[in-house]
Short mmCIF file of C-alpha atoms and ligand atoms in Angstrom, two decimals:
data_model
loop_
_atom_site.label_atom_id
_atom_site.label_comp_id
_atom_site.label_asym_id
_atom_site.label_seq_id
_atom_site.Cartn_x
_atom_site.Cartn_y
_atom_site.Cartn_z
CA MET A 594 23.02 0.29 -79.92
CA CYS A 595 26.37 0.76 -78.06
CA LEU A 596 28.30 -0.62 -80.72
CA ALA A 597 29.51 1.67 -83.56
CA VAL A 598 29.59 0.07 -87.00
CA PRO A 599 32.47 0.87 -89.40
CA GLY A 600 31.35 2.45 -92.86
CA ARG A 601 32.83 3.91 -96.09
CA VAL A 602 32.48 7.89 -96.86
CA LEU A 603 30.59 8.07 -100.46
CA ASP A 604 30.42 11.62 -100.36
CA ILE A 605 30.66 14.85 -98.06
CA GLU A 606 28.36 18.12 -98.04
CA GLU A 607 27.74 20.99 -95.82
CA ARG A 608 23.98 21.08 -94.45
CA ASP A 609 22.55 23.74 -92.25
CA GLY A 610 26.20 24.50 -91.42
CA THR A 611 27.10 21.08 -90.64
CA ARG A 612 29.41 19.02 -92.34
CA MET A 613 27.69 15.65 -93.51
CA ALA A 614 28.31 12.75 -95.27
CA THR A 615 26.61 9.82 -97.14
CA VAL A 616 28.10 6.55 -95.57
CA ASP A 617 28.09 2.89 -97.01
CA PHE A 618 27.77 0.21 -94.24
CA GLY A 619 28.14 -2.86 -96.17
CA GLY A 620 25.18 -2.08 -98.33
CA VAL A 621 22.96 0.09 -96.13
CA VAL A 622 23.57 3.91 -96.94
CA LYS A 623 23.02 6.56 -94.21
CA GLU A 624 23.34 10.11 -93.55
CA VAL A 625 26.41 10.95 -91.16
CA CYS A 626 27.50 14.02 -89.58
CA LEU A 627 31.22 14.55 -89.64
CA GLU A 628 31.69 17.28 -86.96
CA TYR A 629 33.66 14.98 -84.84
CA LEU A 630 35.66 13.89 -87.58
CA PRO A 631 35.83 16.89 -90.04
CA ASP A 632 38.94 15.87 -91.70
CA LEU A 633 37.55 12.64 -92.88
CA GLN A 634 37.86 12.17 -96.76
CA VAL A 635 35.67 10.43 -99.41
CA GLY A 636 36.69 6.66 -99.59
CA GLU A 637 38.03 6.66 -96.09
CA TYR A 638 36.35 4.13 -93.25
CA ALA A 639 35.31 5.66 -90.03
CA ILE A 640 33.71 4.03 -86.99
CA VAL A 641 30.00 5.55 -86.93
CA HIS A 642 27.53 5.39 -83.98
CA VAL A 643 24.12 6.85 -84.29
CA GLY A 644 24.84 9.05 -87.47
CA PHE A 645 28.11 10.27 -86.14
CA ALA A 646 31.61 9.31 -87.28
CA LEU A 647 33.88 8.98 -84.21
CA GLN A 648 37.01 7.46 -85.49
CA ARG A 649 39.18 6.65 -88.31
CA LEU A 650 39.67 2.89 -89.19
CA ASP A 651 41.79 1.25 -91.92
CA GLU A 652 39.63 -0.71 -94.81
CA GLU A 653 40.78 -4.27 -93.59
CA SER A 654 39.68 -3.87 -90.04
CA ALA A 655 36.48 -2.14 -91.15
CA ARG A 656 35.67 -4.76 -93.67
CA GLN A 657 36.33 -7.37 -90.86
CA THR A 658 34.08 -5.75 -88.41
CA LEU A 659 31.22 -5.51 -90.83
CA GLU A 660 31.25 -9.21 -91.63
CA LEU A 661 31.33 -9.81 -87.76
CA PHE A 662 28.28 -7.69 -87.04
CA ALA A 663 26.54 -9.04 -90.00
CA GLU A 664 27.08 -12.65 -88.71
CA LEU A 665 26.19 -11.58 -85.17
CA GLY A 666 22.76 -10.15 -86.60
CA LEU A 667 23.74 -6.63 -85.34
CA LEU A 668 23.56 -4.74 -88.73
CA GLN A 669 19.98 -5.89 -89.25
CA GLU A 670 19.57 -4.93 -85.32
CA GLU A 671 20.89 -1.26 -86.38
CA PHE A 672 19.49 -0.95 -89.61
CA GLY A 673 16.44 -3.29 -90.04
CA ASP A 674 12.88 -2.46 -89.08
CA PRO A 675 12.90 -2.23 -84.94
CA TRP A 676 9.03 -2.49 -85.09
CA GLU A 677 8.98 -5.75 -86.71
CA THR A 678 11.99 -6.81 -84.50
CA ALA A 679 9.81 -5.80 -81.47
CA ALA A 680 6.47 -7.34 -82.60
CA GLU A 681 8.50 -10.45 -83.34
CA ALA A 682 9.86 -10.65 -80.14
CA ALA A 683 6.58 -10.10 -78.49
CA GLY A 684 5.27 -12.85 -80.25
CA SER A 685 1.76 -13.56 -80.23
CA GLU A 686 0.84 -13.98 -76.09
CA PRO A 687 -1.20 -11.67 -74.74
CA VAL A 688 0.48 -8.50 -73.56
CA GLU A 689 -0.82 -8.66 -70.11
CA GLU A 690 1.31 -11.59 -69.49
CA VAL A 691 4.59 -9.75 -69.84
CA GLY A 692 6.00 -10.02 -66.53
CA ASN A 693 7.64 -7.19 -64.25
CA LYS A 694 4.21 -6.07 -62.64
CA MET B 1413 38.11 -26.70 -80.10
CA LYS B 1414 34.57 -26.26 -80.77
CA TYR B 1415 34.30 -22.95 -82.86
CA ILE B 1416 37.60 -21.83 -83.75
CA ASP B 1417 37.16 -22.81 -87.44
CA GLU B 1418 34.84 -19.84 -87.45
CA PHE B 1419 37.74 -17.50 -86.57
CA GLN B 1420 38.47 -14.73 -89.16
CA ASP B 1421 41.82 -16.28 -88.88
CA PRO B 1422 41.70 -19.93 -87.48
CA GLU B 1423 45.50 -19.84 -87.26
CA LEU B 1424 46.24 -16.76 -85.60
CA ALA B 1425 43.32 -17.63 -82.91
CA ARG B 1426 45.03 -20.75 -82.23
CA ARG B 1427 48.35 -18.94 -81.76
CA LEU B 1428 46.90 -16.72 -79.33
CA LEU B 1429 44.92 -19.54 -77.46
CA ASP B 1430 48.24 -21.70 -77.28
CA ASP B 1431 50.00 -18.45 -75.98
CA ILE B 1432 47.40 -18.00 -73.64
CA HIS B 1433 47.35 -21.56 -72.49
CA ALA B 1434 51.24 -21.35 -72.16
CA THR B 1435 51.14 -18.07 -69.92
CA VAL B 1436 48.43 -19.39 -67.58
CA THR B 1437 49.82 -20.86 -64.00
CA ARG B 1438 46.97 -19.72 -61.63
CA PRO B 1439 43.32 -18.78 -61.91
CA TRP B 1440 42.25 -15.28 -63.25
CA ALA B 1441 38.71 -13.62 -63.47
CA LEU B 1442 38.62 -10.96 -66.22
CA MET B 1443 35.86 -8.67 -66.65
CA GLU B 1444 34.86 -7.88 -70.34
CA VAL B 1445 33.04 -4.48 -69.90
CA CYS B 1446 31.13 -4.18 -73.09
CA GLY B 1447 28.13 -6.30 -74.04
CA GLY B 1448 29.03 -6.25 -77.61
CA GLN B 1449 32.35 -8.34 -76.51
CA THR B 1450 29.93 -10.40 -74.44
CA HIS B 1451 28.03 -11.42 -77.18
CA SER B 1452 31.11 -12.07 -79.28
CA ILE B 1453 32.59 -14.29 -76.65
CA ILE B 1454 29.45 -16.33 -76.27
CA ARG B 1455 28.83 -16.53 -79.79
CA HIS B 1456 31.97 -17.61 -80.43
CA GLY B 1457 32.45 -20.06 -77.57
CA ILE B 1458 35.54 -17.77 -76.66
CA ASP B 1459 34.71 -18.44 -72.77
CA GLN B 1460 35.02 -22.43 -73.71
CA LEU B 1461 38.30 -22.11 -75.55
CA LEU B 1462 40.15 -20.60 -72.92
CA PRO B 1463 41.99 -22.25 -70.11
CA GLU B 1464 40.17 -23.44 -67.24
CA LYS B 1465 42.03 -21.23 -64.99
CA VAL B 1466 40.66 -17.88 -66.86
CA GLU B 1467 37.08 -16.97 -66.28
CA LEU B 1468 35.43 -14.39 -68.31
CA ILE B 1469 33.04 -12.66 -65.87
CA HIS B 1470 30.52 -10.45 -68.06
CA GLY B 1471 30.15 -6.72 -67.05
CA PRO B 1472 27.53 -3.94 -67.10
CA GLY B 1473 28.37 -2.58 -70.55
CA CYS B 1474 25.15 -2.57 -72.24
CA PRO B 1475 23.12 0.84 -72.15
CA VAL B 1476 19.61 -0.48 -72.33
CA CYS B 1477 20.17 -2.75 -69.77
CA VAL B 1478 21.34 -0.12 -67.41
CA THR B 1479 18.99 2.30 -67.75
CA PRO B 1480 16.91 2.70 -64.46
CA LEU B 1481 13.28 1.30 -64.30
CA GLU B 1482 12.48 4.80 -63.19
CA VAL B 1483 13.70 6.47 -66.45
CA ILE B 1484 11.91 3.95 -68.33
CA ASP B 1485 8.79 4.86 -66.58
CA LYS B 1486 9.52 8.53 -67.09
CA ALA B 1487 9.65 7.82 -70.87
CA LEU B 1488 6.57 6.02 -70.83
CA GLU B 1489 4.77 8.60 -69.34
CA ILE B 1490 5.97 11.22 -71.49
CA ALA B 1491 5.32 9.16 -74.41
CA SER B 1492 1.62 8.78 -73.35
CA ARG B 1493 0.79 12.34 -73.69
CA PRO B 1494 -1.31 13.53 -77.01
CA GLU B 1495 1.05 16.45 -77.83
CA VAL B 1496 4.22 14.71 -77.67
CA ILE B 1497 6.21 12.69 -80.57
CA PHE B 1498 8.60 10.25 -78.51
CA CYS B 1499 11.57 9.59 -80.46
CA SER B 1500 13.87 6.68 -79.25
CA PHE B 1501 16.47 4.20 -80.78
CA GLY B 1502 14.66 0.51 -81.68
CA ASP B 1503 16.52 -1.38 -78.71
CA MET B 1504 14.29 0.47 -75.92
CA LEU B 1505 10.90 -0.48 -77.43
CA ARG B 1506 10.59 -3.83 -75.48
CA VAL B 1507 12.54 -2.92 -72.15
CA PRO B 1508 9.69 -3.19 -69.40
CA GLY B 1509 9.10 -0.35 -67.36
CA THR B 1510 6.48 -1.05 -64.61
CA GLY B 1511 3.79 -2.99 -66.05
CA ARG B 1512 4.33 -2.04 -69.96
CA ASP B 1513 7.03 -0.75 -72.63
CA LEU B 1514 7.09 1.71 -75.35
CA PHE B 1515 6.01 -0.96 -77.82
CA GLN B 1516 2.76 -1.22 -75.79
CA VAL B 1517 2.45 2.66 -75.42
CA ARG B 1518 2.51 2.96 -79.11
CA GLY B 1519 -0.46 0.10 -79.19
CA GLU B 1520 -2.24 2.26 -77.13
CA GLY B 1521 -2.03 5.30 -79.44
CA GLY B 1522 1.30 6.73 -78.23
CA ASP B 1523 3.22 8.63 -81.15
CA VAL B 1524 6.48 6.40 -80.61
CA ARG B 1525 9.03 6.75 -83.24
CA VAL B 1526 12.42 5.04 -83.81
CA VAL B 1527 15.20 6.89 -85.17
CA TYR B 1528 18.68 5.80 -86.29
CA SER B 1529 20.30 9.11 -85.24
CA PRO B 1530 19.17 12.03 -82.60
CA LEU B 1531 19.65 14.23 -85.47
CA ASP B 1532 16.42 12.57 -87.03
CA ALA B 1533 14.68 13.50 -84.12
CA LEU B 1534 15.68 16.91 -84.12
CA ARG B 1535 14.54 17.12 -88.01
CA ILE B 1536 11.34 15.64 -86.82
CA ALA B 1537 10.81 18.70 -84.41
CA GLN B 1538 11.50 21.02 -87.07
CA GLN B 1539 8.83 19.54 -89.45
CA ASN B 1540 6.44 19.30 -86.60
CA PRO B 1541 6.46 22.92 -85.06
CA ASP B 1542 3.29 22.37 -83.45
CA ARG B 1543 3.91 18.98 -81.60
CA GLU B 1544 6.63 18.39 -78.66
CA VAL B 1545 9.30 16.03 -80.02
CA VAL B 1546 11.16 14.19 -76.88
CA PHE B 1547 14.31 12.17 -77.76
CA PHE B 1548 15.18 9.30 -75.50
CA GLY B 1549 19.10 10.02 -74.71
CA ILE B 1550 20.58 7.05 -73.20
CA GLY B 1551 23.91 5.52 -73.57
CA PHE B 1552 27.32 5.27 -72.74
CA GLU B 1553 30.38 7.64 -73.45
CA THR B 1554 29.72 6.58 -77.23
CA THR B 1555 26.32 7.79 -77.61
CA ALA B 1556 26.64 10.46 -75.40
CA PRO B 1557 28.78 12.93 -78.09
CA PRO B 1558 25.87 12.22 -80.29
CA ASN B 1559 23.33 13.54 -78.08
CA ALA B 1560 25.04 16.12 -77.13
CA MET B 1561 25.66 17.65 -80.40
CA THR B 1562 21.97 17.18 -80.89
CA VAL B 1563 20.99 19.43 -77.81
CA HIS B 1564 23.63 21.77 -78.77
CA GLN B 1565 22.07 22.18 -82.50
CA ALA B 1566 18.60 22.37 -81.02
CA ARG B 1567 19.90 25.72 -79.33
CA LYS B 1568 22.15 26.85 -82.16
CA LEU B 1569 19.16 26.62 -84.84
CA GLY B 1570 16.39 27.87 -81.84
CA ILE B 1571 14.23 24.53 -82.16
CA PRO B 1572 11.75 25.08 -79.12
CA ASN B 1573 9.76 21.83 -79.71
CA PHE B 1574 12.67 19.68 -78.91
CA SER B 1575 13.98 18.25 -75.57
CA MET B 1576 15.60 15.47 -74.44
CA LEU B 1577 15.11 12.50 -71.55
CA VAL B 1578 18.93 12.30 -70.65
CA SER B 1579 20.42 9.24 -68.88
CA HIS B 1580 23.60 8.97 -69.51
CA VAL B 1581 26.01 6.87 -67.88
CA ARG B 1582 29.92 6.53 -67.47
CA VAL B 1583 32.10 3.57 -67.53
CA PRO B 1584 34.81 4.43 -65.30
CA PRO B 1585 32.75 5.06 -62.26
CA ALA B 1586 31.35 1.68 -62.77
CA ILE B 1587 34.38 0.06 -62.73
CA GLU B 1588 35.38 1.68 -59.42
CA ALA B 1589 32.19 0.71 -58.17
CA ILE B 1590 32.55 -2.94 -59.21
CA MET B 1591 36.04 -3.08 -57.55
CA SER B 1592 35.14 -1.47 -54.54
CA SER B 1593 32.68 -4.07 -53.81
CA PRO B 1594 33.73 -6.72 -51.00
CA SER B 1595 32.36 -9.33 -53.15
CA CYS B 1596 34.26 -8.38 -56.08
CA ARG B 1597 36.28 -10.79 -57.78
CA VAL B 1598 37.66 -9.26 -61.06
CA GLN B 1599 41.16 -8.96 -61.36
CA GLY B 1600 41.55 -7.46 -64.89
CA PHE B 1601 39.51 -5.64 -67.07
CA LEU B 1602 38.93 -5.84 -70.94
CA ALA B 1603 37.80 -2.08 -71.38
CA ALA B 1604 35.16 -1.30 -73.92
CA GLY B 1605 36.79 -0.12 -77.26
CA HIS B 1606 34.56 2.15 -78.59
CA VAL B 1607 34.00 4.02 -75.40
CA CYS B 1608 37.58 4.58 -75.38
CA SER B 1609 37.73 5.77 -78.92
CA VAL B 1610 35.66 8.62 -77.87
CA MET B 1611 37.14 9.30 -74.45
CA GLY B 1612 40.58 8.08 -74.73
CA MET B 1613 42.38 6.35 -72.00
CA GLY B 1614 43.17 9.09 -69.74
CA GLU B 1615 40.71 8.11 -67.15
CA TYR B 1616 42.29 4.55 -66.73
CA PRO B 1617 45.75 4.80 -64.86
CA GLU B 1618 44.65 6.15 -62.03
CA LEU B 1619 42.03 3.00 -61.55
CA ALA B 1620 44.75 0.65 -62.64
CA GLU B 1621 47.03 1.90 -60.08
CA ARG B 1622 44.43 2.41 -57.23
CA PHE B 1623 42.85 -1.30 -57.59
CA ARG B 1624 46.07 -2.68 -58.80
CA VAL B 1625 44.20 -4.34 -61.86
CA PRO B 1626 45.41 -4.38 -65.36
CA ILE B 1627 42.82 -2.70 -67.58
CA VAL B 1628 43.43 -3.53 -71.73
CA VAL B 1629 41.35 -1.52 -74.03
CA THR B 1630 40.01 -4.28 -76.32
CA GLY B 1631 38.21 -4.52 -79.63
CA PHE B 1632 34.88 -6.76 -80.39
CA GLU B 1633 36.32 -9.31 -82.76
CA PRO B 1634 37.01 -12.93 -81.60
CA LEU B 1635 40.79 -12.11 -82.11
CA ASP B 1636 40.70 -8.67 -80.52
CA ILE B 1637 39.26 -10.44 -77.35
CA LEU B 1638 41.74 -13.03 -77.40
CA GLU B 1639 44.49 -10.71 -77.85
CA GLY B 1640 43.02 -8.38 -74.73
CA VAL B 1641 42.94 -11.47 -72.57
CA ARG B 1642 46.54 -12.31 -73.50
CA ARG B 1643 48.04 -9.16 -72.88
CA THR B 1644 45.78 -9.15 -69.40
CA VAL B 1645 46.76 -12.61 -68.45
CA GLN B 1646 50.39 -11.64 -69.18
CA GLN B 1647 50.56 -8.69 -66.79
CA LEU B 1648 48.71 -10.36 -64.25
CA GLU B 1649 51.24 -13.62 -64.18
CA ARG B 1650 54.05 -10.76 -64.11
CA GLY B 1651 52.20 -8.80 -61.27
CA GLU B 1652 51.90 -6.09 -63.11
CA HIS B 1653 48.54 -3.57 -63.68
CA THR B 1654 49.22 -1.11 -66.19
CA VAL B 1655 46.89 0.66 -68.88
CA ASP B 1656 47.55 -1.46 -72.57
CA ASN B 1657 45.88 -0.63 -75.70
CA ALA B 1658 45.15 -3.91 -77.70
CA TYR B 1659 42.79 -1.86 -80.06
CA ALA B 1660 44.88 0.64 -81.33
CA ARG B 1661 43.81 0.81 -84.86
CA ALA B 1662 40.40 2.37 -83.41
CA VAL B 1663 41.63 4.08 -80.15
CA ARG B 1664 44.32 6.85 -79.80
CA ALA B 1665 45.40 8.07 -76.14
CA GLU B 1666 43.47 11.03 -76.26
CA GLY B 1667 40.25 9.59 -77.60
CA ASN B 1668 38.29 12.10 -80.01
CA PRO B 1669 38.81 15.59 -78.44
CA ALA B 1670 36.09 17.55 -80.60
CA ALA B 1671 33.60 14.99 -79.15
CA ARG B 1672 34.91 15.43 -75.31
CA ALA B 1673 34.82 19.27 -75.47
CA MET B 1674 31.15 18.89 -76.87
CA LEU B 1675 30.30 16.40 -74.12
CA GLU B 1676 31.87 18.84 -71.66
CA ASP B 1677 29.79 21.92 -73.10
CA VAL B 1678 26.25 20.41 -73.00
CA PHE B 1679 26.48 17.84 -69.98
CA GLU B 1680 27.66 17.81 -66.27
CA VAL B 1681 28.43 14.76 -64.18
CA THR B 1682 25.95 13.61 -61.94
CA ASP B 1683 25.30 10.71 -59.46
CA ARG B 1684 23.31 8.31 -61.55
CA ALA B 1685 21.06 5.19 -60.74
CA TRP B 1686 21.87 1.87 -62.56
CA ARG B 1687 19.35 -0.84 -63.12
CA GLY B 1688 19.40 -3.61 -60.57
CA ILE B 1689 22.67 -2.13 -59.27
CA GLY B 1690 21.73 1.29 -57.82
CA VAL B 1691 23.51 4.72 -57.43
CA ILE B 1692 27.09 4.78 -58.54
CA PRO B 1693 28.35 8.31 -57.65
CA GLN B 1694 29.36 10.46 -60.45
CA SER B 1695 28.35 7.75 -62.97
CA GLY B 1696 26.36 9.69 -65.05
CA TRP B 1697 25.82 12.78 -67.03
CA ARG B 1698 22.92 15.42 -67.15
CA LEU B 1699 22.29 18.68 -69.13
CA ALA B 1700 24.50 21.50 -67.89
CA PRO B 1701 22.47 24.29 -66.38
CA LYS B 1702 22.68 26.26 -69.86
CA TYR B 1703 20.71 23.71 -71.69
CA ARG B 1704 18.37 22.95 -68.94
CA ALA B 1705 15.48 24.45 -71.13
CA TYR B 1706 16.19 21.23 -73.37
CA ASP B 1707 15.50 18.95 -70.16
CA ALA B 1708 12.53 16.71 -70.90
CA GLU B 1709 12.17 16.09 -67.06
CA HIS B 1710 11.46 19.46 -66.21
CA ARG B 1711 9.29 20.30 -69.26
CA PHE B 1712 7.25 17.37 -68.63
CA SER B 1713 7.28 17.38 -64.78
CA VAL B 1714 8.40 13.95 -64.53
CA GLU B 1715 11.07 14.24 -62.00
CA GLY B 1716 8.70 13.18 -59.18
CA ILE B 1717 8.31 9.79 -60.66
CA ARG B 1718 9.87 7.21 -58.33
CA THR B 1719 9.81 3.47 -59.06
CA GLN B 1720 11.03 0.18 -57.00
CA GLU B 1721 12.56 -2.38 -59.31
CA PRO B 1722 11.11 -5.90 -59.19
CA ALA B 1723 12.83 -8.37 -56.72
CA GLU B 1724 12.49 -11.54 -59.08
CA CYS B 1725 15.07 -10.33 -61.60
CA ARG B 1726 18.60 -10.65 -60.49
CA SER B 1727 20.13 -8.72 -63.40
CA GLY B 1728 21.82 -6.45 -61.09
CA GLU B 1729 24.26 -9.15 -60.05
CA VAL B 1730 24.53 -10.44 -63.47
CA LEU B 1731 25.66 -6.79 -64.54
CA GLN B 1732 28.22 -6.92 -61.63
CA GLY B 1733 29.59 -10.58 -62.72
CA LEU B 1734 28.17 -11.72 -59.50
CA LEU B 1735 25.95 -14.15 -61.20
CA LYS B 1736 25.87 -15.90 -64.66
CA PRO B 1737 22.53 -15.74 -66.61
CA HIS B 1738 21.71 -19.28 -66.68
CA GLU B 1739 21.87 -19.33 -62.81
CA CYS B 1740 18.99 -17.04 -62.37
CA GLU B 1741 15.91 -19.25 -61.59
CA ALA B 1742 13.72 -17.27 -63.87
CA PHE B 1743 16.03 -17.62 -66.82
CA GLY B 1744 14.56 -19.30 -69.91
CA THR B 1745 11.43 -20.31 -67.91
CA LEU B 1746 9.54 -16.91 -66.40
CA CYS B 1747 11.80 -15.25 -68.23
CA THR B 1748 12.78 -15.24 -72.14
CA PRO B 1749 12.97 -12.62 -74.71
CA ARG B 1750 9.43 -12.51 -75.37
CA THR B 1751 8.37 -12.52 -72.01
CA PRO B 1752 11.36 -10.42 -70.35
CA LEU B 1753 11.57 -9.90 -66.53
CA GLY B 1754 14.58 -7.46 -67.10
CA ALA B 1755 16.66 -5.55 -69.50
CA THR B 1756 19.27 -8.01 -70.06
CA MET B 1757 17.19 -10.42 -71.46
CA VAL B 1758 15.80 -7.80 -74.21
CA SER B 1759 18.88 -5.93 -75.23
CA SER B 1760 20.95 -7.17 -77.97
CA GLU B 1761 23.67 -6.80 -76.07
CA GLY B 1762 22.12 -7.95 -72.81
CA ALA B 1763 24.19 -10.90 -70.90
CA CYS B 1764 20.96 -12.85 -70.64
CA ALA B 1765 19.76 -12.79 -74.24
CA ALA B 1766 23.33 -13.63 -75.20
CA TYR B 1767 23.07 -16.98 -73.36
CA TYR B 1768 19.18 -17.61 -74.04
CA LEU B 1769 20.58 -17.15 -77.74
CA TYR B 1770 23.62 -19.04 -77.80
CA ARG B 1771 23.48 -21.15 -75.12
CA ARG B 1772 20.00 -22.52 -74.51
CA LEU B 1773 21.39 -26.13 -75.37
CA ASP B 1774 23.61 -26.15 -72.20
CA MET B 1775 20.54 -25.93 -70.01
CA PRO B 1776 19.39 -28.75 -68.09
CA ALA B 1777 16.89 -30.47 -70.68
CA THR B 1778 13.77 -29.89 -68.74
CA LYS B 1779 14.28 -26.09 -68.41
CA ALA B 1780 15.06 -26.26 -72.26
CA GLN B 1781 11.94 -27.62 -73.11
CA GLU B 1782 9.91 -25.34 -70.91
CA ALA B 1783 11.91 -22.50 -72.58
CA THR B 1784 10.95 -23.44 -75.98
CA PRO B 1785 7.90 -21.15 -77.11
CA VAL B 1786 4.56 -22.70 -77.80
CA VAL B 1787 3.98 -22.06 -81.40
S1 LIG C 3116 17.34 -13.96 -66.70
FE1 LIG C 3116 15.54 -12.60 -66.60
S2 LIG C 3116 14.92 -12.36 -64.64
FE2 LIG C 3116 16.89 -13.46 -64.71
S3 LIG C 3116 18.37 -11.85 -64.44
FE3 LIG C 3116 18.32 -12.33 -66.40
S4 LIG C 3116 16.49 -10.59 -67.21
FE4 LIG C 3116 16.54 -11.30 -64.95
#
């Protein structure tokens, strides 16, 4: 969750007085707030964290980082179904047995 | 050289490694602060490719891992209320509180929802005016600005049924606490790239000077980490201790000024407890007085909840670099991702999880057998 993921701006629009963009993260498309990077343009790459663009990035680095994150399973983590992941991690063991009592 | 062929640019990786090997004359212990870096290091076996004299110590840089048990218990209490829609990032679902987690709260009928962005939670509040929507605001300096903006928007748009359970943490005071500990072995820091892309590097020169420790801002890719290590080791060998930026393509000295301004408006610095470590002075943020109305702790009167952390989990030592995950008695036996005792085993960025995922084969055979889940 702490990791920010690079993405490419597909388009930009004003919504509720807020500058928002549609951003492509290697196939997954999300709404992203541009208030912290207001001069970001369509076609540019930025580091995006929990729906906010935080810093510009060049295309080559963005592509490499995306590949690494995909390989580490972090994209799945960020954009996959968290309930499924949690259920899988919890396995079939009775919940009472989870430690930390 | 076990994994080097998997590097983006194996040739460059080899050159960086050769350079590091040629530079090192004495043992050095470096701490990578960020959990994402820890995963990258373990996954690519970087710690095993480095000269034996260079030790990488894993730092406290996983927000899920350091969120205190007490705060998790407050979250569970709030999420259990019938009028509440509790919104959280997905990686908090299985972090154990006292006896249960958010995943179980939903199983018991709580309305727990996972959002991608804090703004999604605000939208849910707009769509459900008859419910109370609470967002679980945890994280370091990278997550705090989005959360700050969300509270700011809630006030601007006058959304009364939105509040935030805030438990934000700041990296520099943690570095200070680690360096001030008498048992500290850290001689150089690889600072977390994304934190610095927001905050810039202004907080580090004073720390580098006071503790005579090089601080090198470092990215996450294997090559970035090798470059960060190379520059840190070079400084150490020369007896220098300055702040250096090895991640210039994403980090500017001033960080992101708009984000920093919003942080200053919405939050104020406060003492904050870190799970397994205890209170670190000035190491967190809470809502500033003018945003108190959006503070879920006040709104749901959970300030009084106090919890003791269990003794068997040694994640506090892991987070401070005093213990490697597999040196914990419970690792891989009592404690697995399926039955986690501590958050460092749950979180995707946790050091215990990284070792469990990528280093299980290095465990003694009997332990590894016990650790294999029975299907
Ligand atoms: S292995 Fe489990 S019990 Fe041991 S420190 Fe890590 S999370 Fe805690």
